[in-house]
Amino acid sequence: QVQLVESGGGLVQAGGSLRLSCAASGSRFSINTMSWYRQAPGKQRELVAAITSGGSTNYADSVKGRFTISRDNANNTVYLQMNSLKREDTAVYYCYCHAVSGLVGRGYWGQGTQVTVSS
């Protein structure tokens, strides 16, 4: 079993920055891809950014050039640096990872952290 704990959300003015963190813990597991998703009120959850264990990244078009995903493999932590925030970035942000324990692989979600961007 893997637990994901997110932190770093909050209220920020448009144009500002926030940094989200997500730390994975558990026993005897290895993590493959780590990702950030977000869900705004009345909308579906969408992928924001993902990073593989080797460091390859991909981003939603809406955040390219503004957000940066990174990870610390030694500490099983993923970060999302969000710059030039816009009101439309307001959402609950969720950390997601795919982890393997023994021969079993599955996905895990964090509890979510609220990001609110005011004008």
Short mmCIF file of C-alpha atoms in Angstrom, two decimals:
data_model
loop_
_atom_site.label_atom_id
_atom_site.label_comp_id
_atom_site.label_asym_id
_atom_site.label_seq_id
_atom_site.Cartn_x
_atom_site.Cartn_y
_atom_site.Cartn_z
CA GLN A 1 0.00 0.00 0.00
CA VAL A 2 1.19 3.48 -0.89
CA GLN A 3 0.07 6.70 0.74
CA LEU A 4 0.36 10.05 -1.02
CA VAL A 5 0.38 13.27 0.98
CA GLU A 6 0.10 16.58 -0.86
CA SER A 7 0.92 20.04 0.35
CA GLY A 8 1.44 23.55 -0.98
CA GLY A 9 -1.99 24.60 -2.17
CA GLY A 10 -3.56 27.90 -1.23
CA LEU A 11 -4.86 31.24 -2.40
CA VAL A 12 -2.76 33.32 -4.77
CA GLN A 13 -3.33 36.32 -7.01
CA ALA A 14 -3.28 35.95 -10.76
CA GLY A 15 0.27 36.10 -12.01
CA GLY A 16 1.61 34.60 -8.82
CA SER A 17 3.29 31.28 -8.11
CA LEU A 18 2.74 28.21 -5.98
CA ARG A 19 4.68 25.01 -5.50
CA LEU A 20 2.88 21.76 -4.80
CA SER A 21 4.57 18.76 -3.23
CA CYS A 22 3.47 15.14 -3.00
CA ALA A 23 5.33 12.59 -0.93
CA ALA A 24 4.74 8.87 -1.31
CA SER A 25 5.24 6.48 1.57
CA GLY A 26 4.71 2.80 2.20
CA SER A 27 6.76 -0.35 2.26
CA ARG A 28 8.53 -2.29 -0.46
CA PHE A 29 7.34 -0.47 -3.53
CA SER A 30 8.78 1.23 -6.55
CA ILE A 31 7.12 4.10 -8.32
CA ASN A 32 6.94 4.50 -12.04
CA THR A 33 5.14 7.57 -13.35
CA MET A 34 4.08 10.34 -11.01
CA SER A 35 1.49 12.85 -12.14
CA TRP A 36 -0.58 15.84 -11.17
CA TYR A 37 -4.24 16.06 -12.11
CA ARG A 38 -6.74 18.79 -11.37
CA GLN A 39 -10.48 19.08 -11.16
CA ALA A 40 -12.35 22.35 -11.31
CA PRO A 41 -15.97 22.66 -10.15
CA GLY A 42 -18.32 21.11 -12.67
CA LYS A 43 -15.50 19.79 -14.82
CA GLN A 44 -13.83 16.44 -15.32
CA ARG A 45 -10.50 15.64 -13.75
CA GLU A 46 -7.71 16.37 -16.20
CA LEU A 47 -4.03 15.55 -16.45
CA VAL A 48 -1.82 18.55 -15.77
CA ALA A 49 1.66 17.06 -15.93
CA ALA A 50 3.44 13.72 -15.61
CA ILE A 51 7.00 12.58 -15.08
CA THR A 52 8.51 9.13 -15.47
CA SER A 53 11.11 7.61 -13.18
CA GLY A 54 13.66 8.48 -15.85
CA GLY A 55 12.66 12.12 -15.86
CA SER A 56 10.65 12.33 -19.09
CA THR A 57 7.83 14.82 -18.78
CA ASN A 58 4.64 15.80 -20.52
CA TYR A 59 2.24 18.67 -19.92
CA ALA A 60 -1.26 19.72 -20.77
CA ASP A 61 -1.20 22.39 -23.44
CA SER A 62 -2.88 24.83 -21.07
CA VAL A 63 0.07 24.81 -18.65
CA LYS A 64 3.05 24.44 -20.98
CA GLY A 65 5.64 27.11 -20.33
CA ARG A 66 4.10 28.01 -16.94
CA PHE A 67 4.22 24.80 -14.89
CA THR A 68 7.19 22.55 -14.23
CA ILE A 69 7.00 19.04 -12.83
CA SER A 70 9.99 17.47 -11.12
CA ARG A 71 10.69 14.59 -8.79
CA ASP A 72 13.09 13.40 -6.14
CA ASN A 73 13.33 9.65 -6.66
CA ALA A 74 15.32 9.09 -3.50
CA ASN A 75 12.49 10.52 -1.43
CA ASN A 76 9.59 9.44 -3.65
CA THR A 77 8.42 13.02 -3.94
CA VAL A 78 7.00 14.89 -6.89
CA TYR A 79 6.70 18.65 -7.22
CA LEU A 80 4.69 20.99 -9.38
CA GLN A 81 6.02 24.50 -9.72
CA MET A 82 3.22 26.72 -10.98
CA ASN A 83 4.10 30.18 -12.29
CA SER A 84 2.06 32.89 -14.00
CA LEU A 85 -1.08 31.46 -12.47
CA LYS A 86 -4.42 32.28 -14.05
CA ARG A 87 -7.94 32.21 -12.66
CA GLU A 88 -8.67 29.18 -14.82
CA ASP A 89 -5.99 27.26 -12.91
CA THR A 90 -8.30 27.27 -9.90
CA ALA A 91 -9.04 23.64 -9.02
CA VAL A 92 -8.35 20.84 -6.61
CA TYR A 93 -4.99 19.36 -7.56
CA TYR A 94 -4.43 15.65 -7.08
CA CYS A 95 -1.22 13.70 -7.04
CA TYR A 96 -1.27 10.31 -8.73
CA CYS A 97 1.35 7.59 -9.01
CA HIS A 98 1.63 4.12 -10.42
CA ALA A 99 3.54 1.88 -8.01
CA VAL A 100 4.66 -1.72 -8.08
CA SER A 101 4.90 -3.88 -4.99
CA GLY A 102 6.12 -7.38 -5.67
CA LEU A 103 4.36 -8.41 -8.86
CA VAL A 104 1.37 -6.14 -8.39
CA GLY A 105 1.12 -2.68 -9.91
CA ARG A 106 -1.67 -0.19 -9.35
CA GLY A 107 -2.46 3.47 -9.17
CA TYR A 108 -2.79 5.61 -6.07
CA TRP A 109 -4.36 9.04 -5.53
CA GLY A 110 -3.60 11.72 -3.02
CA GLN A 111 -6.35 13.48 -1.08
CA GLY A 112 -6.15 16.66 -3.15
CA THR A 113 -5.08 20.20 -2.38
CA GLN A 114 -7.05 23.32 -3.27
CA VAL A 115 -5.49 25.97 -5.48
CA THR A 116 -7.44 29.19 -5.82
CA VAL A 117 -6.29 31.98 -8.11
CA SER A 118 -7.94 35.34 -7.61
CA SER A 119 -8.02 38.22 -10.05
#
